[in-house]
Amino acid sequence: MTTEEEIITVALCAAGSLITRFLPFAVFSEKRPTPSFIRYAGKYLPSAVFALLVVYCLRNTDALHGMHGLPEFLSVAATAALHLWKSKMFLSMAGGTACYMIIIRLTENL
Amino acid sequence: MPHECIIEKIARRNIISNQNILQITKLKNNYSMIIKALRAAFPVTLPIFAGYWFLGLSYGLCMHAAGFDWIYPMLMSMVIFGGSLEFVAVQMLLSPYAPAQVLVMSLLIQARHIFYGVSMLEIYRGTGWKKFYLIFGMTDETFAINYSAKVPAGVDKGWFMFFITLLNHFYWVSAATAGCLAGNLLPENIRGIGFVMTALFVVIFIEQWLKEKRHVSAFIGFFCALGALAIFGPESFMLPAMAAIALLLALLQKPIRKAEATSDH
């Protein structure tokens, strides 16, 4: 690739990002009232999207081989338990991550 | 006559200086409002700092290993600002030039942002010029924080979200650049710290779960994602999962709204 082709490639990636991010805002402007289905979607989508994002983060976990996803499962459970108990965001995340880092070290030679 | 002239002059000068004072106090208030928003936003972004530094360093390392100069990851993370796409872009830059394919790929990888936009339509409303930057910088993490964070009392919502976006952007760009510059000097013992992103979404999912009365949408998201992952595999499950979520929410619109109406009265 020439430098020019590299620049175009990066610019197209940026364009892809911009288009997907701006699309809803461009279609439904502030001036006109948002259609009722879109308002309904905006209200109910986030719960589904957060569930989707959790699965997305864990997508490469192999449940059939190796540790069968046990480190991930235990650490997610630890994060959730900490959060339900103390509901301190930073504590839950630090605890869950520490749990994961410890488990993968303890189990790497198994 | 000259007397009146002088009085008028003094009066006019006073008005001008009063206006100046007004302007200065206005500027001062503006400035303190902005600082206040920055102070409120910073602690909220600390988990993202950890996550972005891990991911950003890894991305910078990938670019270094692929033989690119540090200016590449710096500019790319500045203008693209999307983790998964930038990792794929490393491969794109190493492959033969194929612009149409690059655009289609990046649209597919970033398609989930359309859902974030629909969710943020009302929240980003009325933020003025900052809205452009807020939308430009709407990554998975920025969206999740801006959607769920409670703006502290007395803090301007627009500036608060602006600084969350800006700080996240700054962490990402600096980490990507540092990763490429540091090359292979990085310690191995931070392995696993990327789990902080998973933990972030778990926490936000729980917060959302506790806030809502009915969990039908959370179940839809979870089972569509798992189903699509089982069928299509980790590389291409996102679009089918999104399509299934949109379809189910559309089909269930009537019962969900009915349940909402009856429980609110």
Short mmCIF file of N, CA and C in Angstrom, two decimals, chain A residues 1-26 28-61 71-77 79-81 83-84 87-90 92-94 96-101 104-105 108, chain B residues 46-47 68 72 76 79-82 84-85 89 92-93 95 97 99 102-103 106-107 110-122 124-126 131-132 135-136 138-140 143-145 147 189-193 195-196 198-208 212 214 217-218 221-222 225 229 234-235 237-238 241-242 245 249-250 252-253 256-257 260:
data_model
loop_
_atom_site.label_atom_id
_atom_site.label_comp_id
_atom_site.label_asym_id
_atom_site.label_seq_id
_atom_site.Cartn_x
_atom_site.Cartn_y
_atom_site.Cartn_z
N MET A 1 0.83 -1.22 0.00
CA MET A 1 0.00 0.00 0.00
C MET A 1 0.86 1.26 0.00
N THR A 2 0.49 2.23 -0.80
CA THR A 2 1.18 3.52 -0.75
C THR A 2 0.64 4.31 0.45
N THR A 3 1.33 5.39 0.80
CA THR A 3 0.87 6.21 1.93
C THR A 3 -0.52 6.75 1.67
N GLU A 4 -0.77 7.11 0.40
CA GLU A 4 -2.08 7.64 0.04
C GLU A 4 -3.17 6.60 0.28
N GLU A 5 -2.90 5.36 -0.13
CA GLU A 5 -3.88 4.29 0.07
C GLU A 5 -4.09 4.01 1.54
N GLU A 6 -3.00 4.12 2.32
CA GLU A 6 -3.13 3.94 3.77
C GLU A 6 -4.05 5.00 4.37
N ILE A 7 -3.85 6.24 3.93
CA ILE A 7 -4.67 7.35 4.45
C ILE A 7 -6.14 7.11 4.11
N ILE A 8 -6.39 6.68 2.87
CA ILE A 8 -7.78 6.44 2.46
C ILE A 8 -8.39 5.30 3.28
N THR A 9 -7.60 4.24 3.51
CA THR A 9 -8.09 3.11 4.31
C THR A 9 -8.49 3.56 5.71
N VAL A 10 -7.61 4.35 6.35
CA VAL A 10 -7.91 4.84 7.70
C VAL A 10 -9.13 5.78 7.67
N ALA A 11 -9.18 6.63 6.64
CA ALA A 11 -10.30 7.57 6.52
C ALA A 11 -11.62 6.82 6.37
N LEU A 12 -11.59 5.70 5.63
CA LEU A 12 -12.82 4.93 5.44
C LEU A 12 -13.26 4.25 6.74
N CYS A 13 -12.29 3.82 7.53
CA CYS A 13 -12.63 3.26 8.85
C CYS A 13 -13.28 4.35 9.71
N ALA A 14 -12.69 5.54 9.68
CA ALA A 14 -13.26 6.65 10.44
C ALA A 14 -14.67 6.97 9.93
N ALA A 15 -14.85 6.92 8.61
CA ALA A 15 -16.16 7.21 8.03
C ALA A 15 -17.18 6.17 8.50
N GLY A 16 -16.78 4.89 8.54
CA GLY A 16 -17.68 3.84 9.01
C GLY A 16 -18.13 4.11 10.44
N SER A 17 -17.18 4.53 11.29
CA SER A 17 -17.50 4.87 12.68
C SER A 17 -18.48 6.04 12.74
N LEU A 18 -18.14 7.10 11.99
CA LEU A 18 -18.95 8.32 12.03
C LEU A 18 -20.37 8.05 11.56
N ILE A 19 -20.50 7.29 10.46
CA ILE A 19 -21.83 7.04 9.90
C ILE A 19 -22.70 6.31 10.93
N THR A 20 -22.15 5.24 11.55
CA THR A 20 -22.99 4.47 12.48
C THR A 20 -23.31 5.28 13.73
N ARG A 21 -22.39 6.18 14.12
CA ARG A 21 -22.65 6.96 15.33
C ARG A 21 -23.63 8.10 15.07
N PHE A 22 -23.54 8.73 13.90
CA PHE A 22 -24.37 9.90 13.64
C PHE A 22 -25.74 9.55 13.05
N LEU A 23 -25.87 8.33 12.50
CA LEU A 23 -27.09 8.00 11.75
C LEU A 23 -28.40 8.30 12.50
N PRO A 24 -28.59 7.77 13.72
CA PRO A 24 -29.88 8.05 14.39
C PRO A 24 -30.11 9.54 14.64
N PHE A 25 -29.03 10.26 14.95
CA PHE A 25 -29.18 11.69 15.24
C PHE A 25 -29.49 12.47 13.97
N ALA A 26 -28.97 11.99 12.83
CA ALA A 26 -29.23 12.66 11.56
C ALA A 26 -30.66 12.40 11.11
N PHE A 28 -33.33 11.48 13.07
CA PHE A 28 -34.33 12.05 13.98
C PHE A 28 -33.76 13.32 14.60
N SER A 29 -34.11 14.47 13.99
CA SER A 29 -33.50 15.72 14.43
C SER A 29 -34.16 16.21 15.71
N GLU A 30 -33.48 17.18 16.37
CA GLU A 30 -34.01 17.74 17.61
C GLU A 30 -35.27 18.54 17.37
N LYS A 31 -35.41 19.06 16.12
CA LYS A 31 -36.50 20.00 15.86
C LYS A 31 -37.85 19.30 15.76
N ARG A 32 -37.83 18.10 15.16
CA ARG A 32 -39.10 17.38 15.02
C ARG A 32 -39.25 16.37 16.16
N PRO A 33 -40.47 16.11 16.59
CA PRO A 33 -40.65 15.11 17.65
C PRO A 33 -40.25 13.72 17.15
N THR A 34 -39.60 12.95 18.03
CA THR A 34 -39.14 11.61 17.67
C THR A 34 -40.34 10.68 17.56
N PRO A 35 -40.39 9.83 16.50
CA PRO A 35 -41.52 8.90 16.35
C PRO A 35 -41.66 8.01 17.58
N SER A 36 -42.88 7.58 17.84
CA SER A 36 -43.14 6.88 19.10
C SER A 36 -42.41 5.54 19.17
N PHE A 37 -42.25 4.83 18.03
CA PHE A 37 -41.54 3.55 18.08
C PHE A 37 -40.07 3.75 18.45
N ILE A 38 -39.48 4.84 17.95
CA ILE A 38 -38.07 5.09 18.24
C ILE A 38 -37.90 5.46 19.71
N ARG A 39 -38.88 6.21 20.26
CA ARG A 39 -38.80 6.54 21.69
C ARG A 39 -38.93 5.28 22.54
N TYR A 40 -39.82 4.39 22.11
CA TYR A 40 -39.98 3.10 22.79
C TYR A 40 -38.68 2.30 22.70
N ALA A 41 -38.09 2.27 21.50
CA ALA A 41 -36.83 1.53 21.32
C ALA A 41 -35.72 2.14 22.18
N GLY A 42 -35.67 3.47 22.22
CA GLY A 42 -34.64 4.13 23.02
C GLY A 42 -34.77 3.82 24.50
N LYS A 43 -36.00 3.57 24.92
CA LYS A 43 -36.23 3.28 26.33
C LYS A 43 -35.89 1.82 26.67
N TYR A 44 -36.22 0.91 25.77
CA TYR A 44 -36.04 -0.51 26.10
C TYR A 44 -34.76 -1.12 25.54
N LEU A 45 -34.14 -0.48 24.54
CA LEU A 45 -32.91 -1.03 23.97
C LEU A 45 -31.77 -1.16 24.99
N PRO A 46 -31.50 -0.14 25.82
CA PRO A 46 -30.30 -0.21 26.66
C PRO A 46 -30.15 -1.50 27.45
N SER A 47 -31.21 -1.99 28.08
CA SER A 47 -31.09 -3.24 28.86
C SER A 47 -30.61 -4.38 27.97
N ALA A 48 -31.19 -4.47 26.77
CA ALA A 48 -30.79 -5.53 25.85
C ALA A 48 -29.35 -5.32 25.40
N VAL A 49 -28.98 -4.05 25.16
CA VAL A 49 -27.63 -3.75 24.67
C VAL A 49 -26.57 -4.07 25.73
N PHE A 50 -26.86 -3.78 27.01
CA PHE A 50 -25.87 -4.09 28.05
C PHE A 50 -25.67 -5.60 28.16
N ALA A 51 -26.76 -6.36 28.05
CA ALA A 51 -26.62 -7.82 28.05
C ALA A 51 -25.78 -8.27 26.85
N LEU A 52 -26.05 -7.66 25.69
CA LEU A 52 -25.31 -7.98 24.47
C LEU A 52 -23.83 -7.67 24.66
N LEU A 53 -23.53 -6.54 25.32
CA LEU A 53 -22.13 -6.13 25.50
C LEU A 53 -21.38 -7.09 26.43
N VAL A 54 -22.07 -7.60 27.45
CA VAL A 54 -21.43 -8.57 28.34
C VAL A 54 -21.06 -9.82 27.52
N VAL A 55 -22.00 -10.30 26.72
CA VAL A 55 -21.73 -11.48 25.89
C VAL A 55 -20.61 -11.16 24.89
N TYR A 56 -20.65 -9.95 24.34
CA TYR A 56 -19.63 -9.53 23.36
C TYR A 56 -18.23 -9.57 23.98
N CYS A 57 -18.09 -9.10 25.23
CA CYS A 57 -16.79 -9.13 25.90
C CYS A 57 -16.31 -10.56 26.12
N LEU A 58 -17.25 -11.47 26.35
CA LEU A 58 -16.88 -12.86 26.66
C LEU A 58 -16.95 -13.77 25.45
N ARG A 59 -17.07 -13.18 24.24
CA ARG A 59 -17.34 -13.99 23.05
C ARG A 59 -16.26 -15.02 22.74
N ASN A 60 -15.01 -14.71 23.14
CA ASN A 60 -13.93 -15.64 22.81
C ASN A 60 -13.67 -16.67 23.89
N THR A 61 -14.53 -16.69 24.91
CA THR A 61 -14.39 -17.70 25.95
C THR A 61 -14.77 -19.06 25.39
N PRO A 71 -12.88 -19.47 34.69
CA PRO A 71 -12.35 -18.20 35.24
C PRO A 71 -13.28 -17.03 34.94
N GLU A 72 -13.80 -16.98 33.71
CA GLU A 72 -14.69 -15.89 33.32
C GLU A 72 -15.98 -15.94 34.13
N PHE A 73 -16.55 -17.15 34.23
CA PHE A 73 -17.82 -17.30 34.94
C PHE A 73 -17.67 -16.89 36.41
N LEU A 74 -16.61 -17.38 37.06
CA LEU A 74 -16.41 -17.07 38.48
C LEU A 74 -16.18 -15.57 38.68
N SER A 75 -15.43 -14.96 37.78
CA SER A 75 -15.12 -13.53 37.94
C SER A 75 -16.34 -12.66 37.69
N VAL A 76 -17.16 -13.04 36.72
CA VAL A 76 -18.41 -12.31 36.51
C VAL A 76 -19.29 -12.44 37.74
N ALA A 77 -19.34 -13.67 38.30
CA ALA A 77 -20.15 -13.89 39.50
C ALA A 77 -19.61 -13.06 40.66
N THR A 79 -17.92 -10.21 40.46
CA THR A 79 -18.26 -8.81 40.18
C THR A 79 -19.71 -8.54 40.56
N ALA A 80 -20.60 -9.43 40.11
CA ALA A 80 -22.03 -9.23 40.38
C ALA A 80 -22.32 -9.29 41.87
N ALA A 81 -21.72 -10.28 42.56
CA ALA A 81 -21.97 -10.43 44.00
C ALA A 81 -21.49 -9.20 44.76
N HIS A 83 -21.18 -6.26 43.63
CA HIS A 83 -22.00 -5.09 43.32
C HIS A 83 -23.35 -5.14 44.03
N LEU A 84 -23.92 -6.34 44.12
CA LEU A 84 -25.20 -6.47 44.80
C LEU A 84 -25.04 -6.24 46.30
N SER A 87 -22.71 -2.26 46.23
CA SER A 87 -23.03 -1.33 45.14
C SER A 87 -22.08 -0.14 45.05
N LYS A 88 -20.78 -0.46 45.10
CA LYS A 88 -19.75 0.53 44.79
C LYS A 88 -19.10 0.10 43.48
N MET A 89 -19.35 0.88 42.44
CA MET A 89 -18.95 0.50 41.09
C MET A 89 -17.46 0.13 41.00
N PHE A 90 -16.63 1.00 41.56
CA PHE A 90 -15.19 0.80 41.42
C PHE A 90 -14.74 -0.47 42.14
N SER A 92 -16.55 -3.17 42.80
CA SER A 92 -17.00 -4.36 42.08
C SER A 92 -16.08 -4.66 40.91
N MET A 93 -15.71 -3.61 40.17
CA MET A 93 -14.88 -3.83 38.99
C MET A 93 -13.47 -4.25 39.36
N ALA A 94 -12.90 -3.59 40.37
CA ALA A 94 -11.54 -3.93 40.80
C ALA A 94 -11.52 -5.36 41.36
N GLY A 96 -13.65 -7.89 40.77
CA GLY A 96 -13.88 -8.87 39.71
C GLY A 96 -12.65 -9.07 38.85
N THR A 97 -11.98 -7.96 38.51
CA THR A 97 -10.78 -8.04 37.66
C THR A 97 -9.64 -8.72 38.40
N ALA A 98 -9.46 -8.38 39.68
CA ALA A 98 -8.42 -9.02 40.48
C ALA A 98 -8.68 -10.52 40.55
N CYS A 99 -9.93 -10.88 40.76
CA CYS A 99 -10.34 -12.28 40.81
C CYS A 99 -9.94 -13.00 39.52
N TYR A 100 -10.22 -12.36 38.39
CA TYR A 100 -9.89 -12.97 37.08
C TYR A 100 -8.38 -13.13 36.92
N MET A 101 -7.64 -12.07 37.27
CA MET A 101 -6.18 -12.12 37.10
C MET A 101 -5.55 -13.20 37.98
N ILE A 104 -6.59 -16.89 36.50
CA ILE A 104 -5.88 -17.36 35.29
C ILE A 104 -4.42 -17.69 35.61
N ARG A 105 -3.86 -17.06 36.65
CA ARG A 105 -2.49 -17.40 37.03
C ARG A 105 -2.43 -18.73 37.78
N GLU A 108 -3.06 -21.71 35.18
CA GLU A 108 -2.36 -21.80 33.88
C GLU A 108 -1.54 -23.07 33.73
N LEU B 46 -12.26 6.60 35.76
CA LEU B 46 -11.08 5.82 36.18
C LEU B 46 -11.12 4.35 35.74
N PRO B 47 -12.27 3.67 35.85
CA PRO B 47 -12.30 2.29 35.33
C PRO B 47 -11.98 2.23 33.84
N PHE B 68 4.62 -0.60 12.05
CA PHE B 68 4.18 0.78 11.84
C PHE B 68 4.83 1.73 12.84
N TYR B 72 1.08 6.30 13.38
CA TYR B 72 -0.09 5.59 12.86
C TYR B 72 -1.12 5.30 13.95
N MET B 76 -4.74 7.12 14.12
CA MET B 76 -5.89 6.22 13.94
C MET B 76 -6.79 6.22 15.16
N VAL B 79 -8.83 9.56 15.14
CA VAL B 79 -9.94 9.78 14.20
C VAL B 79 -10.95 8.63 14.18
N ILE B 80 -10.52 7.39 14.46
CA ILE B 80 -11.49 6.29 14.42
C ILE B 80 -12.13 6.12 15.80
N PHE B 81 -11.31 6.12 16.85
CA PHE B 81 -11.76 5.99 18.24
C PHE B 81 -12.76 4.85 18.39
N GLY B 82 -12.33 3.64 18.05
CA GLY B 82 -13.16 2.45 18.22
C GLY B 82 -12.24 1.24 18.30
N SER B 84 -12.37 -2.23 18.61
CA SER B 84 -12.39 -3.45 17.81
C SER B 84 -12.07 -3.14 16.34
N LEU B 85 -12.58 -2.02 15.84
CA LEU B 85 -12.32 -1.67 14.44
C LEU B 85 -10.83 -1.40 14.22
N ALA B 89 -8.30 -2.94 11.64
CA ALA B 89 -7.65 -2.04 10.69
C ALA B 89 -6.16 -2.37 10.53
N MET B 92 -6.18 -4.77 7.86
CA MET B 92 -6.57 -4.12 6.60
C MET B 92 -5.38 -3.40 5.98
N LEU B 93 -4.58 -2.74 6.85
CA LEU B 93 -3.43 -1.98 6.33
C LEU B 93 -2.35 -2.90 5.78
N SER B 95 -3.09 -5.78 4.26
CA SER B 95 -3.62 -6.49 3.10
C SER B 95 -3.59 -5.58 1.87
N TYR B 97 -4.84 -3.16 -1.06
CA TYR B 97 -5.76 -2.02 -0.98
C TYR B 97 -7.15 -2.40 -1.51
N PRO B 99 -10.67 -0.46 -0.93
CA PRO B 99 -11.47 0.56 -0.22
C PRO B 99 -12.91 0.17 0.03
N VAL B 102 -13.16 -2.21 2.84
CA VAL B 102 -12.84 -1.56 4.12
C VAL B 102 -14.06 -0.83 4.67
N LEU B 103 -14.75 -0.10 3.80
CA LEU B 103 -15.92 0.67 4.26
C LEU B 103 -17.02 -0.27 4.75
N SER B 106 -16.03 -1.84 8.07
CA SER B 106 -16.09 -0.94 9.23
C SER B 106 -17.54 -0.61 9.59
N LEU B 107 -18.43 -0.54 8.58
CA LEU B 107 -19.85 -0.32 8.89
C LEU B 107 -20.42 -1.51 9.66
N GLN B 110 -19.00 -1.60 13.26
CA GLN B 110 -19.48 -0.50 14.10
C GLN B 110 -21.01 -0.42 14.18
N ALA B 111 -21.71 -1.35 13.52
CA ALA B 111 -23.17 -1.23 13.42
C ALA B 111 -23.86 -1.09 14.77
N ARG B 112 -23.29 -1.68 15.83
CA ARG B 112 -23.94 -1.63 17.14
C ARG B 112 -24.12 -0.20 17.64
N HIS B 113 -23.30 0.73 17.13
CA HIS B 113 -23.42 2.13 17.57
C HIS B 113 -24.76 2.73 17.21
N ILE B 114 -25.43 2.17 16.18
CA ILE B 114 -26.76 2.68 15.81
C ILE B 114 -27.71 2.52 17.01
N PHE B 115 -27.58 1.39 17.71
CA PHE B 115 -28.41 1.16 18.90
C PHE B 115 -28.09 2.18 20.00
N TYR B 116 -26.81 2.50 20.14
CA TYR B 116 -26.44 3.49 21.16
C TYR B 116 -27.06 4.84 20.82
N GLY B 117 -26.99 5.19 19.53
CA GLY B 117 -27.54 6.48 19.09
C GLY B 117 -29.02 6.58 19.41
N VAL B 118 -29.76 5.51 19.10
CA VAL B 118 -31.20 5.52 19.37
C VAL B 118 -31.45 5.70 20.88
N SER B 119 -30.60 5.06 21.70
CA SER B 119 -30.77 5.18 23.15
C SER B 119 -30.38 6.56 23.68
N MET B 120 -29.49 7.26 22.97
CA MET B 120 -28.98 8.53 23.47
C MET B 120 -29.69 9.74 22.86
N LEU B 121 -30.65 9.51 21.95
CA LEU B 121 -31.32 10.64 21.28
C LEU B 121 -31.79 11.68 22.29
N GLU B 122 -32.48 11.23 23.34
CA GLU B 122 -33.04 12.17 24.31
C GLU B 122 -31.96 12.71 25.25
N TYR B 124 -28.66 13.18 24.78
CA TYR B 124 -27.75 14.15 24.18
C TYR B 124 -28.48 15.40 23.66
N ARG B 125 -29.79 15.41 23.79
CA ARG B 125 -30.59 16.54 23.29
C ARG B 125 -30.20 17.83 24.02
N GLY B 126 -30.11 18.92 23.25
CA GLY B 126 -29.90 20.23 23.85
C GLY B 126 -28.52 20.46 24.44
N LYS B 131 -22.61 18.42 21.30
CA LYS B 131 -23.28 17.22 20.81
C LYS B 131 -22.48 16.52 19.71
N PHE B 132 -21.83 17.30 18.84
CA PHE B 132 -21.07 16.70 17.75
C PHE B 132 -19.94 15.85 18.29
N ILE B 135 -21.28 12.65 20.06
CA ILE B 135 -21.67 11.58 19.13
C ILE B 135 -20.43 10.97 18.48
N PHE B 136 -19.49 11.81 18.10
CA PHE B 136 -18.24 11.33 17.49
C PHE B 136 -17.53 10.35 18.44
N MET B 138 -18.72 8.40 20.80
CA MET B 138 -19.62 7.46 21.47
C MET B 138 -19.15 6.01 21.28
N THR B 139 -18.16 5.60 22.05
CA THR B 139 -17.70 4.20 22.01
C THR B 139 -18.60 3.37 22.92
N ASP B 140 -18.35 2.05 22.96
CA ASP B 140 -19.12 1.18 23.86
C ASP B 140 -19.08 1.75 25.28
N PHE B 143 -20.60 5.37 25.79
CA PHE B 143 -22.06 5.24 25.79
C PHE B 143 -22.55 4.69 27.12
N ALA B 144 -21.91 3.62 27.58
CA ALA B 144 -22.38 2.96 28.80
C ALA B 144 -22.30 3.92 30.00
N ILE B 145 -21.19 4.67 30.09
CA ILE B 145 -21.03 5.60 31.22
C ILE B 145 -22.00 6.77 31.08
N TYR B 147 -24.75 6.93 29.54
CA TYR B 147 -26.14 6.52 29.71
C TYR B 147 -26.47 6.31 31.18
N ASN B 189 3.09 -9.00 33.31
CA ASN B 189 2.26 -9.27 34.48
C ASN B 189 0.95 -8.47 34.54
N ILE B 190 0.61 -7.73 33.47
CA ILE B 190 -0.70 -7.08 33.48
C ILE B 190 -1.72 -7.95 32.73
N ARG B 191 -1.31 -9.16 32.35
CA ARG B 191 -2.20 -10.06 31.62
C ARG B 191 -3.51 -10.25 32.40
N GLY B 192 -4.63 -10.12 31.70
CA GLY B 192 -5.92 -10.34 32.35
C GLY B 192 -6.60 -9.07 32.81
N ILE B 193 -5.88 -7.93 32.75
CA ILE B 193 -6.48 -6.69 33.25
C ILE B 193 -7.60 -6.21 32.31
N PHE B 195 -10.06 -7.68 31.59
CA PHE B 195 -11.35 -8.12 32.15
C PHE B 195 -12.12 -6.95 32.76
N VAL B 196 -11.43 -5.85 33.03
CA VAL B 196 -12.08 -4.68 33.63
C VAL B 196 -13.24 -4.17 32.75
N THR B 198 -15.20 -6.14 30.80
CA THR B 198 -16.30 -7.06 31.06
C THR B 198 -16.98 -6.68 32.37
N ALA B 199 -16.14 -6.43 33.40
CA ALA B 199 -16.68 -6.08 34.72
C ALA B 199 -17.51 -4.80 34.64
N LEU B 200 -17.04 -3.83 33.85
CA LEU B 200 -17.79 -2.58 33.69
C LEU B 200 -19.19 -2.85 33.16
N PHE B 201 -19.28 -3.67 32.11
CA PHE B 201 -20.60 -3.92 31.51
C PHE B 201 -21.47 -4.78 32.43
N VAL B 202 -20.85 -5.67 33.19
CA VAL B 202 -21.61 -6.46 34.17
C VAL B 202 -22.24 -5.52 35.21
N VAL B 203 -21.43 -4.58 35.72
CA VAL B 203 -21.92 -3.65 36.73
C VAL B 203 -23.05 -2.77 36.18
N ILE B 204 -22.86 -2.27 34.98
CA ILE B 204 -23.88 -1.40 34.39
C ILE B 204 -25.14 -2.19 34.09
N PHE B 205 -24.96 -3.44 33.66
CA PHE B 205 -26.12 -4.30 33.43
C PHE B 205 -26.92 -4.48 34.73
N ILE B 206 -26.22 -4.72 35.83
CA ILE B 206 -26.90 -4.91 37.12
C ILE B 206 -27.62 -3.64 37.55
N GLU B 207 -26.94 -2.49 37.41
CA GLU B 207 -27.57 -1.20 37.78
C GLU B 207 -28.87 -1.01 37.01
N GLN B 208 -28.80 -1.32 35.72
CA GLN B 208 -29.98 -1.16 34.86
C GLN B 208 -31.07 -2.14 35.31
N GLU B 212 -35.03 -1.10 36.60
CA GLU B 212 -36.24 -1.32 35.80
C GLU B 212 -37.21 -2.26 36.51
N ARG B 214 -39.58 -4.30 34.83
CA ARG B 214 -39.70 -5.57 34.12
C ARG B 214 -38.43 -5.81 33.32
N SER B 217 -36.64 -6.85 28.33
CA SER B 217 -35.63 -6.41 27.36
C SER B 217 -34.26 -7.00 27.68
N ALA B 218 -33.92 -7.08 28.97
CA ALA B 218 -32.65 -7.68 29.37
C ALA B 218 -32.59 -9.14 28.94
N GLY B 221 -32.11 -9.37 25.16
CA GLY B 221 -30.72 -9.11 24.79
C GLY B 221 -29.83 -10.30 25.09
N PHE B 222 -30.01 -10.88 26.26
CA PHE B 222 -29.15 -11.96 26.70
C PHE B 222 -29.32 -13.20 25.83
N ALA B 225 -28.22 -12.69 22.15
CA ALA B 225 -26.76 -12.68 22.04
C ALA B 225 -26.21 -14.10 22.15
N LEU B 229 -24.49 -16.17 19.17
CA LEU B 229 -23.09 -16.60 19.37
C LEU B 229 -22.96 -18.10 19.11
N PRO B 234 -18.04 -16.38 17.33
CA PRO B 234 -17.63 -15.09 17.92
C PRO B 234 -17.33 -14.00 16.90
N GLU B 235 -16.98 -14.36 15.66
CA GLU B 235 -16.58 -13.32 14.71
C GLU B 235 -17.75 -12.61 14.07
N PHE B 237 -21.37 -12.80 15.18
CA PHE B 237 -22.69 -12.96 15.82
C PHE B 237 -23.39 -11.64 16.10
N MET B 238 -22.66 -10.51 16.05
CA MET B 238 -23.25 -9.26 16.50
C MET B 238 -24.44 -8.80 15.65
N ALA B 241 -27.48 -10.96 16.16
CA ALA B 241 -28.01 -10.70 17.50
C ALA B 241 -28.79 -9.39 17.53
N MET B 242 -28.22 -8.35 16.90
CA MET B 242 -28.90 -7.05 16.87
C MET B 242 -30.22 -7.13 16.12
N ILE B 245 -32.75 -8.81 18.30
CA ILE B 245 -33.21 -7.92 19.38
C ILE B 245 -34.22 -6.91 18.84
N LEU B 249 -38.14 -6.78 19.96
CA LEU B 249 -38.67 -5.57 20.59
C LEU B 249 -39.83 -5.00 19.78
N ALA B 250 -39.71 -5.07 18.45
CA ALA B 250 -40.79 -4.56 17.60
C ALA B 250 -42.04 -5.42 17.74
N LEU B 252 -42.90 -7.29 20.24
CA LEU B 252 -43.46 -7.26 21.59
C LEU B 252 -43.86 -5.85 22.03
N GLN B 253 -43.81 -4.89 21.09
CA GLN B 253 -44.09 -3.50 21.46
C GLN B 253 -45.43 -3.35 22.17
N ILE B 256 -45.54 -4.99 25.76
CA ILE B 256 -44.62 -4.30 26.67
C ILE B 256 -45.21 -2.95 27.08
N ARG B 257 -45.78 -2.23 26.09
CA ARG B 257 -46.35 -0.91 26.40
C ARG B 257 -47.60 -1.04 27.27
N GLU B 260 -46.52 -1.62 30.71
CA GLU B 260 -45.99 -0.37 31.24
C GLU B 260 -47.13 0.55 31.68
#
